[in-house]
Amino acid sequence: NDGLWDWDIQQNKIYFSPRWKSMLGYTDSEIGNRPEDWFGKIHPADREQVEKKLNRHLEGMTSHFESEYRILDAEGVYRWVLCRGLAQRDKHGKACRIAGSQTDITDRKIYNPITGLPNRMLLLDRIERAMKLTKPHGSPFAVAAVGIDGLAAVASSFGHVQADQLLCQAAHKMQECVSKQDTVAHFGNEDFVLLLEGISDGKQAAIAAARILHALEQPFQIGDPTVYVVPYVGITLHNAEYLYAEDLIRDAYAAMRRAKEETKTRFEIFDCKIRDCAVARLKMEADFRRAMDRGEFKVFYQPIVNLKDGSLKGFEALLRWQRPGGLVYPKDFLNVAESTNLLIALERWVLLEACLQVARWQKESRRPLTLNVNLCPQHYGSPELVKDLLKILDRSGIKPGTLCLEITESAFMEGTDDISRILKQIQEMNVHLHMDDFGTGYSSLSYLHQFPIDGLKIDSSFVGRLGMSDETWKIVQAIVSLGHSLEMKLVAEGIENLLQLRMLQTLKCEYGQGYYFAKPMEAAAIENLLANEIPWSMVFDKNVLTFNLSQEAI
């Protein structure tokens, strides 16, 4: 199926076979025998490198000539070809002739090999065409970036074959929910980008996004298992300010990232604020990479109080970033830490720093202080976690049984077998494990039986509503009762007033933390706290501990 060519260099004439011409849609008479009949049809962006490679071979610098490039066909469309050739030389070694073949590789170059969808190259071409057609009064269009969370879990749990099946099914679902003139492109991994024709405003874009989300939220059947994924959509509307197709794709991705990080609807329409946020995020990422070397990260400590007598039980270590310009909280930089792949290294530093600090306080104050540290779900899946913990415990000299790691429900979704094994190893090191934000997930109860959890942290969203509704009281009562029946320790988060404290005491919740007692503090402030009388001790005076819970209080 290859087209052949034969160039007589001395006469500067080229023979092009009928197949060479027909694969580009030309008749015999439409292509002459001049080199310019060939090179004049090569894409301007490719011609220089083709001529450079050809000349290098003719000069004897390479064993053969080979180049991939775009060439214009009879319909005015550029096709990708692979051209190979070998020079024939005279007795002096000078090239006098070169012959070779031309292969059409358009499908390989512009379609994704897994899904068969157009790839980035073809989509860019189609967007550029759409941009030309909109001038001056053509049809409007939009570009949508679609991200799919869950592919990595499928690949690790079932294999890459099943992950590829999921991608193909996702591609089919998206093709089914858009019109025939639209383009669904696959950029690789779980990233898809769509060219949506005829969309001119935010309302139409929202309808299109809702269709895509609904299609991808339906279950995927990949063999026996049924799999669900979490999709996100970002859409940018074309306007006259866009000069390049790449800019439309860039802004669609920015909107998709915003949808993933900050919106409940899981779709976002691009506006200038998103671009400003994207630029600010890039700056934050750059600052973040330098922050560890500059020592800008600080560990703050929030007291955890024994709710029975007001004594200080210990602390939760909380990370803060002392960025030039002000203090930055984890909710504002954890996504950046994840994207830079520095989150686990940062948490490892927090563990060591906090263990060293609490070990010093234990020695100086002669108190059996405890330390709670929250780790991200990815960290619990790290094979290095157990080794790191052993080194940190040994180096810090912290007392056995002091450290408690907090784990959120999402960590259990990273792969239950591996997580279970790692958690058991951690427990064998006399490190406690508490489930953080208990009651906010869907499967918390089942995890209590599967994993070696010995404590529950009652989420602040429940504690904050105590005294506001009978329903909240019953939920917290049920959590405390469950914890007691399983012989687990209970810690209430987010205690902000005396009423909440008294209600938790009535339920016999053992421990609590929150602004009512103290905000997270730097180490120096904690040392002052340890050296003086506990400021909240008067609240636990035996004369005021009685609390009669009435319906009015609820």
Coordinates of C-alpha atoms in Angstrom, one line a residue:
N1 CA 0.0 0.0 0.0
D2 CA 3.0 2.3 0.1
G3 CA 3.6 4.9 -2.6
L4 CA 7.0 4.9 -4.3
W5 CA 9.3 7.7 -5.4
D6 CA 12.6 7.9 -7.2
W7 CA 14.6 11.1 -7.5
D8 CA 17.3 11.5 -10.1
I9 CA 19.4 14.1 -8.4
Q10 CA 21.6 14.9 -11.5
Q11 CA 18.5 15.7 -13.6
N12 CA 16.5 17.0 -10.6
K13 CA 13.5 15.0 -11.6
I14 CA 11.3 12.8 -9.4
Y15 CA 9.2 9.8 -10.4
F16 CA 6.0 9.5 -8.2
S17 CA 4.2 6.2 -8.5
P18 CA 0.4 6.2 -9.2
R19 CA -0.1 4.9 -5.6
W20 CA 2.0 7.8 -4.2
K21 CA -0.4 10.2 -5.9
S22 CA -3.7 8.4 -5.2
M23 CA -3.1 8.0 -1.5
L24 CA -3.2 11.8 -1.4
G25 CA -6.2 12.0 -3.8
Y26 CA -4.3 13.3 -6.8
T27 CA -4.6 12.2 -10.4
D28 CA -1.5 11.4 -12.5
S29 CA -1.7 14.8 -14.2
E30 CA -2.0 16.8 -11.0
I31 CA 1.5 15.9 -9.8
G32 CA 4.5 16.7 -12.0
N33 CA 8.1 15.5 -11.6
R34 CA 9.7 18.6 -10.0
P35 CA 10.9 18.5 -6.3
E36 CA 8.6 21.4 -5.6
D37 CA 5.6 19.3 -6.5
W38 CA 6.5 17.3 -3.4
F39 CA 8.1 19.8 -1.0
G40 CA 5.6 22.6 -1.8
K41 CA 2.8 20.4 -0.3
I42 CA 4.6 19.7 2.9
H43 CA 3.2 21.6 5.9
P44 CA 5.2 24.8 6.5
A45 CA 5.9 23.8 10.1
D46 CA 7.4 20.4 8.9
R47 CA 9.3 21.3 5.7
E48 CA 12.5 22.5 7.3
Q49 CA 13.0 19.4 9.3
V50 CA 12.2 17.2 6.3
E51 CA 14.8 19.0 4.1
K52 CA 17.3 18.9 6.9
K53 CA 17.0 15.1 7.4
L54 CA 17.2 14.6 3.6
N55 CA 20.3 16.7 3.2
R56 CA 22.0 15.0 6.1
H57 CA 21.5 11.6 4.4
L58 CA 22.6 12.9 1.0
E59 CA 25.8 14.2 2.6
G60 CA 26.4 10.7 4.0
M61 CA 25.8 11.6 7.7
T62 CA 23.0 9.1 8.2
S63 CA 22.5 5.5 7.1
H64 CA 19.1 6.3 5.6
F65 CA 16.5 9.0 5.3
E66 CA 13.3 8.8 7.4
S67 CA 10.8 11.5 8.4
E68 CA 7.2 11.8 9.6
Y69 CA 5.4 14.9 8.4
R70 CA 2.2 16.4 7.2
I71 CA 1.4 16.8 3.5
L72 CA -1.5 18.5 1.8
D73 CA -4.0 16.2 0.0
A74 CA -6.2 17.0 -3.0
E75 CA -9.1 18.1 -0.6
G76 CA -7.0 20.6 1.2
V77 CA -6.5 18.5 4.3
Y78 CA -3.1 17.7 5.7
R79 CA -2.4 14.0 6.1
W80 CA 0.4 12.4 8.1
V81 CA 2.9 10.3 6.2
L82 CA 6.1 8.3 6.9
C83 CA 8.7 8.8 4.2
R84 CA 11.8 6.6 3.9
G85 CA 14.6 6.6 1.4
L86 CA 18.1 5.3 0.6
A87 CA 20.6 7.1 -1.6
Q88 CA 22.7 5.6 -4.4
R89 CA 26.2 7.0 -4.7
D90 CA 28.8 7.3 -7.4
K91 CA 32.4 6.0 -7.0
H92 CA 33.3 9.2 -5.2
G93 CA 30.6 8.6 -2.6
K94 CA 28.4 11.5 -3.9
A95 CA 24.7 10.9 -3.9
C96 CA 23.4 10.7 -7.5
R97 CA 20.0 9.2 -6.8
I98 CA 17.6 8.5 -3.9
A99 CA 14.5 6.3 -3.9
G100 CA 12.1 5.3 -1.2
S101 CA 8.5 4.9 -0.1
Q102 CA 5.7 6.9 1.5
T103 CA 3.2 5.4 4.0
D104 CA 0.0 7.1 5.2
I105 CA 0.1 7.1 9.0
T106 CA -2.7 9.6 9.6
D107 CA -4.8 7.2 11.8
R108 CA -1.8 6.4 14.0
K109 CA -0.8 10.0 14.4
I110 CA -4.2 11.5 15.1
Y111 CA -6.3 8.8 16.8
N112 CA -5.8 7.4 20.3
P113 CA -4.8 3.7 20.0
I114 CA -6.9 2.6 23.0
T115 CA -10.3 4.3 22.4
G116 CA -9.9 5.1 18.7
L117 CA -11.0 8.7 19.4
P118 CA -9.3 11.7 17.8
N119 CA -6.2 12.7 19.8
R120 CA -4.9 16.1 20.7
M121 CA -3.4 16.8 17.3
L122 CA -6.7 16.1 15.4
L123 CA -8.8 18.0 17.9
L124 CA -6.5 21.1 17.7
D125 CA -7.0 21.0 13.9
R126 CA -10.8 20.8 14.3
I127 CA -10.9 23.6 16.8
E128 CA -8.8 25.8 14.5
R129 CA -11.2 25.1 11.7
A130 CA -14.2 26.0 14.0
M131 CA -12.4 29.2 14.9
K132 CA -12.1 30.2 11.3
L133 CA -15.7 29.3 10.6
T134 CA -17.0 31.6 13.3
K135 CA -15.5 34.6 11.6
P136 CA -17.4 36.9 11.3
H137 CA -20.8 35.4 11.9
G138 CA -20.3 31.6 12.0
S139 CA -21.7 29.0 14.4
P140 CA -20.6 29.4 18.1
F141 CA -18.9 26.5 19.9
A142 CA -17.4 25.5 23.2
V143 CA -14.6 23.2 24.4
A144 CA -15.1 20.9 27.3
A145 CA -12.4 19.1 29.4
V146 CA -13.6 16.0 31.1
G147 CA -11.6 14.3 33.9
I148 CA -12.4 10.9 35.4
D149 CA -11.4 9.9 38.9
G150 CA -11.3 6.1 39.5
L151 CA -9.3 4.9 36.6
A152 CA -6.1 4.3 38.6
A153 CA -8.1 2.3 41.2
V154 CA -9.5 0.1 38.5
A155 CA -6.0 -0.4 37.0
S156 CA -4.5 -1.4 40.4
S157 CA -7.4 -3.6 41.4
F158 CA -8.4 -5.4 38.2
G159 CA -5.6 -4.7 35.7
H160 CA -4.8 -2.4 32.8
V161 CA -7.0 -4.4 30.4
Q162 CA -10.0 -3.6 32.5
A163 CA -8.9 0.0 32.8
D164 CA -8.7 0.2 29.0
Q165 CA -12.2 -1.3 28.8
L166 CA -13.5 1.4 31.1
L167 CA -11.9 4.1 28.9
C168 CA -13.6 2.7 25.8
Q169 CA -16.9 2.6 27.6
A170 CA -16.5 6.1 28.8
A171 CA -15.7 7.2 25.3
H172 CA -18.8 5.5 23.9
K173 CA -21.0 7.1 26.6
M174 CA -19.7 10.6 25.8
Q175 CA -20.2 10.0 22.1
E176 CA -23.8 9.0 22.8
C177 CA -24.7 12.1 24.7
V178 CA -23.3 14.7 22.2
S179 CA -24.4 15.5 18.6
K180 CA -22.8 13.9 15.5
Q181 CA -21.0 17.1 14.5
D182 CA -19.3 17.3 17.9
T183 CA -15.9 15.8 18.5
V184 CA -14.9 13.6 21.5
A185 CA -11.1 13.4 21.8
H186 CA -9.0 11.3 24.1
F187 CA -5.7 12.9 25.2
G188 CA -4.5 9.9 27.1
N189 CA -5.0 8.5 30.6
E190 CA -8.4 9.7 32.0
D191 CA -8.4 13.0 30.1
F192 CA -11.0 13.7 27.4
V193 CA -11.6 17.0 25.6
L194 CA -14.8 17.7 23.5
L195 CA -15.5 20.2 20.8
L196 CA -19.2 21.1 21.2
E197 CA -20.8 22.9 18.3
G198 CA -23.6 25.4 18.6
I199 CA -23.1 26.3 22.2
S200 CA -23.2 30.1 22.7
D201 CA -24.0 30.7 26.4
G202 CA -23.6 29.4 29.9
K203 CA -27.0 27.9 30.1
Q204 CA -26.4 25.7 27.0
A205 CA -23.0 24.8 28.4
A206 CA -24.5 23.8 31.7
I207 CA -27.0 21.5 30.0
A208 CA -24.2 19.9 27.9
A209 CA -22.1 19.4 31.1
A210 CA -25.1 17.8 32.9
R211 CA -25.6 15.3 30.1
I212 CA -21.9 14.3 30.2
L213 CA -21.9 14.0 33.9
H214 CA -25.1 11.9 34.0
A215 CA -23.7 9.6 31.3
L216 CA -20.4 9.0 33.2
E217 CA -22.1 8.6 36.6
Q218 CA -23.9 5.4 35.4
P219 CA -22.2 2.1 36.3
F220 CA -19.5 0.6 34.1
Q221 CA -19.5 -3.2 33.6
I222 CA -16.0 -4.4 33.0
G223 CA -16.4 -8.2 33.2
D224 CA -17.8 -9.3 36.5
P225 CA -17.2 -6.2 38.6
T226 CA -19.5 -3.1 38.4
V227 CA -17.4 0.1 38.7
Y228 CA -18.4 3.7 39.3
V229 CA -16.2 6.7 38.5
V230 CA -16.4 10.4 39.5
P231 CA -16.4 12.7 36.5
Y232 CA -15.6 16.4 36.4
V233 CA -16.3 18.8 33.5
G234 CA -14.8 22.2 32.7
I235 CA -16.2 24.2 29.7
T236 CA -14.9 27.3 28.0
L237 CA -17.0 29.3 25.5
H238 CA -15.3 30.5 22.3
N239 CA -15.1 34.2 21.8
A240 CA -13.2 36.7 19.6
E241 CA -10.5 37.1 22.2
Y242 CA -9.2 33.5 21.6
L243 CA -6.5 33.5 18.9
Y244 CA -5.2 29.9 19.4
A245 CA -6.9 26.5 19.9
E246 CA -4.5 25.7 22.7
D247 CA -5.8 28.6 24.7
L248 CA -9.3 27.2 24.6
I249 CA -8.1 23.8 25.8
R250 CA -6.0 25.4 28.5
D251 CA -9.0 27.3 29.9
A252 CA -11.2 24.3 29.7
Y253 CA -8.7 22.4 31.8
A254 CA -8.5 25.2 34.3
A255 CA -12.3 25.1 34.7
M256 CA -12.2 21.4 35.1
R257 CA -9.6 21.6 37.8
R258 CA -11.7 24.2 39.6
A259 CA -14.7 21.9 39.3
K260 CA -12.8 19.1 40.9
E261 CA -11.4 21.1 43.8
E262 CA -14.1 23.6 44.7
T263 CA -17.6 22.9 43.4
K264 CA -20.2 20.4 44.4
T265 CA -21.8 20.4 41.0
R266 CA -18.6 18.9 39.5
F267 CA -18.7 21.2 36.5
E268 CA -17.5 24.8 36.0
I269 CA -17.7 27.3 33.2
F270 CA -14.5 29.2 32.6
D271 CA -14.3 32.9 33.4
C272 CA -11.4 35.3 34.0
K273 CA -11.5 34.6 37.8
I274 CA -10.6 31.0 37.1
R275 CA -7.6 32.2 35.0
D276 CA -6.5 34.4 37.8
C277 CA -6.8 31.5 40.2
A278 CA -4.8 29.3 37.9
V279 CA -2.0 31.8 37.7
A280 CA -2.1 32.2 41.4
R281 CA -2.0 28.4 41.8
L282 CA 1.1 28.2 39.6
K283 CA 2.8 30.8 41.7
M284 CA 1.8 28.9 44.9
E285 CA 3.2 25.7 43.4
A286 CA 6.5 27.4 42.8
D287 CA 6.5 28.9 46.3
F288 CA 5.5 25.6 47.8
R289 CA 8.5 23.8 46.2
R290 CA 10.8 26.3 47.8
A291 CA 9.0 26.5 51.2
M292 CA 10.5 23.3 52.6
D293 CA 14.0 24.5 51.9
R294 CA 13.3 27.9 53.4
G295 CA 11.8 26.4 56.6
E296 CA 8.4 28.1 56.1
F297 CA 6.3 25.2 57.3
K298 CA 5.4 25.2 61.0
V299 CA 3.7 22.6 63.2
F300 CA 0.9 24.0 65.4
Y301 CA -0.5 22.1 68.3
Q302 CA -4.1 22.1 69.5
P303 CA -4.8 20.8 73.0
I304 CA -7.0 17.7 73.5
V305 CA -8.8 17.8 76.8
N306 CA -10.1 15.1 79.1
L307 CA -13.8 16.1 79.3
K308 CA -14.2 14.3 82.7
D309 CA -11.8 16.4 84.7
G310 CA -10.3 19.0 82.3
S311 CA -6.8 17.6 82.4
L312 CA -4.6 18.0 79.3
K313 CA -4.5 14.7 77.4
G314 CA -2.2 15.7 74.6
F315 CA -2.2 17.5 71.2
E316 CA -3.2 17.2 67.6
A317 CA -0.4 18.3 65.3
L318 CA -1.6 20.7 62.6
L319 CA 0.5 21.9 59.7
R320 CA 0.7 25.6 58.8
W321 CA 2.6 27.4 56.0
Q322 CA 4.2 30.7 57.0
R323 CA 4.2 32.0 53.5
P324 CA 5.5 35.6 52.9
G325 CA 2.3 37.6 53.1
G326 CA 0.5 35.6 55.8
L327 CA -0.3 32.2 57.3
V328 CA -1.7 29.6 54.9
Y329 CA -4.0 26.8 56.1
P330 CA -3.9 23.2 54.8
K331 CA -7.2 23.5 53.0
D332 CA -5.6 26.2 50.8
F333 CA -2.4 24.2 49.9
L334 CA -3.0 20.5 50.2
N335 CA -4.1 20.2 46.6
V336 CA -0.9 22.0 45.6
A337 CA 1.1 19.5 47.8
E338 CA -0.6 16.6 46.0
S339 CA 0.0 18.0 42.6
T340 CA 3.7 18.5 43.3
N341 CA 4.1 15.0 44.8
L342 CA 5.5 16.5 48.0
L343 CA 2.6 15.8 50.3
I344 CA 4.0 12.5 51.7
A345 CA 7.4 14.0 52.3
L346 CA 5.8 17.0 54.1
E347 CA 3.8 14.7 56.3
R348 CA 6.9 12.7 57.1
W349 CA 8.5 15.9 58.3
V350 CA 5.5 16.8 60.4
L351 CA 5.6 13.4 62.1
L352 CA 9.3 13.7 63.0
E353 CA 9.0 17.3 64.1
A354 CA 5.9 16.7 66.3
C355 CA 7.3 13.5 67.8
L356 CA 10.6 15.2 68.7
Q357 CA 8.7 18.1 70.3
V358 CA 6.2 16.1 72.3
A359 CA 9.0 13.8 73.5
R360 CA 10.7 16.9 74.9
W361 CA 7.5 18.1 76.6
Q362 CA 6.9 14.7 78.1
K363 CA 10.4 14.8 79.6
E364 CA 10.2 18.4 80.8
S365 CA 6.6 18.4 82.2
R366 CA 6.6 14.8 83.3
R367 CA 3.1 14.4 81.8
P368 CA 2.0 11.4 79.7
L369 CA 1.1 13.6 76.8
T370 CA -0.3 12.1 73.6
L371 CA 0.1 13.2 70.0
N372 CA -2.4 12.9 67.2
V373 CA -1.3 13.3 63.5
N374 CA -3.5 13.2 60.5
L375 CA -2.1 11.5 57.4
C376 CA -3.5 11.7 53.8
P377 CA -5.0 8.6 52.2
Q378 CA -2.1 8.2 49.8
H379 CA 0.4 8.0 52.8
Y380 CA -1.4 5.0 54.2
G381 CA -0.9 3.2 50.9
S382 CA 2.9 4.0 50.9
P383 CA 5.1 0.9 51.4
E384 CA 7.6 3.2 53.2
L385 CA 5.2 4.3 55.9
V386 CA 5.9 1.5 58.4
K387 CA 9.7 1.9 58.0
D388 CA 9.4 5.6 58.4
L389 CA 7.4 5.3 61.5
L390 CA 9.9 2.9 63.1
K391 CA 12.8 5.3 62.4
I392 CA 10.8 8.3 63.7
L393 CA 9.7 6.6 66.9
D394 CA 13.3 5.5 67.6
R395 CA 14.9 8.8 66.7
S396 CA 12.4 11.0 68.7
G397 CA 12.4 8.9 71.9
I398 CA 8.7 9.5 72.3
K399 CA 7.1 7.2 74.9
P400 CA 5.4 4.0 73.5
G401 CA 1.7 4.4 73.1
T402 CA 1.9 8.2 72.7
L403 CA 1.4 8.5 68.9
C404 CA -2.0 8.2 67.4
L405 CA -2.5 8.4 63.6
E406 CA -5.8 9.7 62.3
I407 CA -7.3 8.1 59.2
T408 CA -10.2 9.2 57.1
E409 CA -12.6 6.9 55.4
S410 CA -11.2 7.7 51.9
A411 CA -8.0 6.0 52.9
F412 CA -9.8 2.7 53.0
M413 CA -10.8 3.0 49.4
E414 CA -7.2 3.0 48.2
G415 CA -7.1 -0.8 48.4
T416 CA -8.4 -2.6 51.4
D417 CA -6.0 -5.6 51.5
D418 CA -2.9 -3.4 51.5
I419 CA -4.3 -0.9 53.9
S420 CA -5.4 -3.6 56.3
R421 CA -1.9 -5.1 56.4
I422 CA -0.2 -1.8 56.9
L423 CA -2.6 -0.7 59.7
K424 CA -2.0 -4.0 61.5
Q425 CA 1.7 -3.4 61.3
I426 CA 1.3 0.1 62.7
Q427 CA -0.9 -1.2 65.6
E428 CA 1.8 -3.7 66.4
M429 CA 4.2 -0.8 66.9
N430 CA 2.0 0.5 69.8
V431 CA 0.7 3.3 67.6
H432 CA -3.0 4.0 68.0
L433 CA -5.4 4.5 65.1
H434 CA -8.4 6.8 65.2
M435 CA -11.0 7.2 62.4
D436 CA -11.3 10.9 61.7
D437 CA -14.5 12.8 60.7
F438 CA -16.5 9.8 61.8
G439 CA -20.1 9.8 60.6
T440 CA -19.6 11.9 57.5
G441 CA -19.0 9.0 55.1
Y442 CA -21.1 6.2 53.7
S443 CA -19.3 3.1 54.9
S444 CA -17.8 4.0 58.2
L445 CA -19.5 1.3 60.2
S446 CA -18.3 -1.5 58.0
Y447 CA -14.7 -0.3 58.3
L448 CA -14.8 -0.5 62.1
H449 CA -15.0 -4.3 61.7
Q450 CA -12.4 -4.6 58.9
F451 CA -9.6 -2.5 60.3
P452 CA -7.8 -2.2 63.7
I453 CA -9.4 1.1 64.7
D454 CA -9.3 1.9 68.4
G455 CA -10.8 5.4 68.5
L456 CA -13.4 7.7 66.8
K457 CA -13.3 11.4 66.3
I458 CA -16.7 12.9 66.2
D459 CA -16.8 15.3 63.3
S460 CA -17.1 19.0 64.1
S461 CA -20.2 19.3 61.8
F462 CA -22.1 17.3 64.4
V463 CA -20.6 18.9 67.5
G464 CA -21.3 22.4 66.1
R465 CA -25.0 21.7 65.8
L466 CA -25.4 20.3 69.3
G467 CA -28.1 22.3 71.1
M468 CA -29.7 23.2 67.8
S469 CA -31.8 20.1 67.1
D470 CA -32.9 16.9 68.7
E471 CA -31.7 15.0 65.6
T472 CA -28.1 16.0 66.1
W473 CA -28.2 15.1 69.7
K474 CA -29.5 11.6 68.8
I475 CA -26.7 11.2 66.1
V476 CA -23.9 12.1 68.5
Q477 CA -25.5 10.0 71.2
A478 CA -25.5 7.0 68.8
I479 CA -21.9 7.6 67.9
V480 CA -20.8 7.7 71.5
S481 CA -22.8 4.7 72.4
L482 CA -21.3 2.8 69.4
G483 CA -17.8 3.8 70.5
H484 CA -18.3 2.7 74.0
S485 CA -19.8 -0.7 73.0
L486 CA -16.7 -1.3 70.8
E487 CA -14.4 -0.1 73.7
M488 CA -13.1 2.7 71.6
K489 CA -11.9 6.1 72.8
L490 CA -14.0 9.1 71.6
V491 CA -12.8 12.6 70.8
A492 CA -15.2 15.4 69.9
E493 CA -13.8 18.0 67.5
G494 CA -14.9 21.6 67.2
I495 CA -16.2 22.4 70.7
E496 CA -16.9 26.1 70.7
N497 CA -19.1 26.8 73.7
L498 CA -20.1 25.6 77.1
L499 CA -23.4 24.1 76.0
Q500 CA -21.7 21.8 73.6
L501 CA -19.2 20.8 76.3
R502 CA -21.9 20.0 78.9
M503 CA -23.9 17.9 76.4
L504 CA -20.8 15.9 75.5
Q505 CA -20.0 15.4 79.2
T506 CA -23.6 14.2 79.7
L507 CA -23.0 11.6 77.0
K508 CA -19.7 10.6 78.7
C509 CA -17.6 11.5 75.6
E510 CA -14.1 11.1 77.0
Y511 CA -12.1 13.7 75.1
G512 CA -12.6 16.9 73.2
Q513 CA -10.8 19.8 71.4
G514 CA -11.9 23.1 69.9
Y515 CA -11.7 26.8 70.2
Y516 CA -13.6 26.8 73.5
F517 CA -10.4 25.4 75.1
A518 CA -7.7 26.7 72.7
K519 CA -6.9 27.4 69.1
P520 CA -3.9 25.6 67.5
M521 CA -0.8 27.2 68.9
E522 CA 2.9 27.3 68.1
A523 CA 5.3 25.3 70.3
A524 CA 6.3 28.4 72.4
A525 CA 2.7 29.1 73.4
I526 CA 2.2 25.4 74.3
E527 CA 5.3 25.7 76.6
N528 CA 3.7 28.6 78.4
L529 CA 0.5 26.6 78.7
L530 CA 2.4 23.6 80.3
A531 CA 4.2 25.9 82.7
N532 CA 1.1 27.6 84.0
E533 CA -2.4 26.7 85.2
I534 CA -4.6 25.3 82.6
P535 CA -6.9 28.2 81.5
W536 CA -10.0 26.2 81.1
S537 CA -9.7 24.4 84.5
M538 CA -12.4 26.5 86.2
V539 CA -15.0 25.1 83.7
F540 CA -14.4 21.7 85.3
D541 CA -14.9 22.8 88.9
K542 CA -16.8 20.0 90.7
N543 CA -19.5 22.4 91.7
V544 CA -20.5 23.2 88.1
L545 CA -20.2 19.8 86.5
T546 CA -23.8 18.8 86.9
F547 CA -25.8 19.4 83.7
N548 CA -29.5 18.7 83.4
L549 CA -30.3 18.2 79.8
S550 CA -33.8 19.6 79.1
Q551 CA -35.8 19.6 75.9
E552 CA -35.4 23.4 75.9
A553 CA -31.6 23.1 75.9
I554 CA -31.8 20.8 72.9

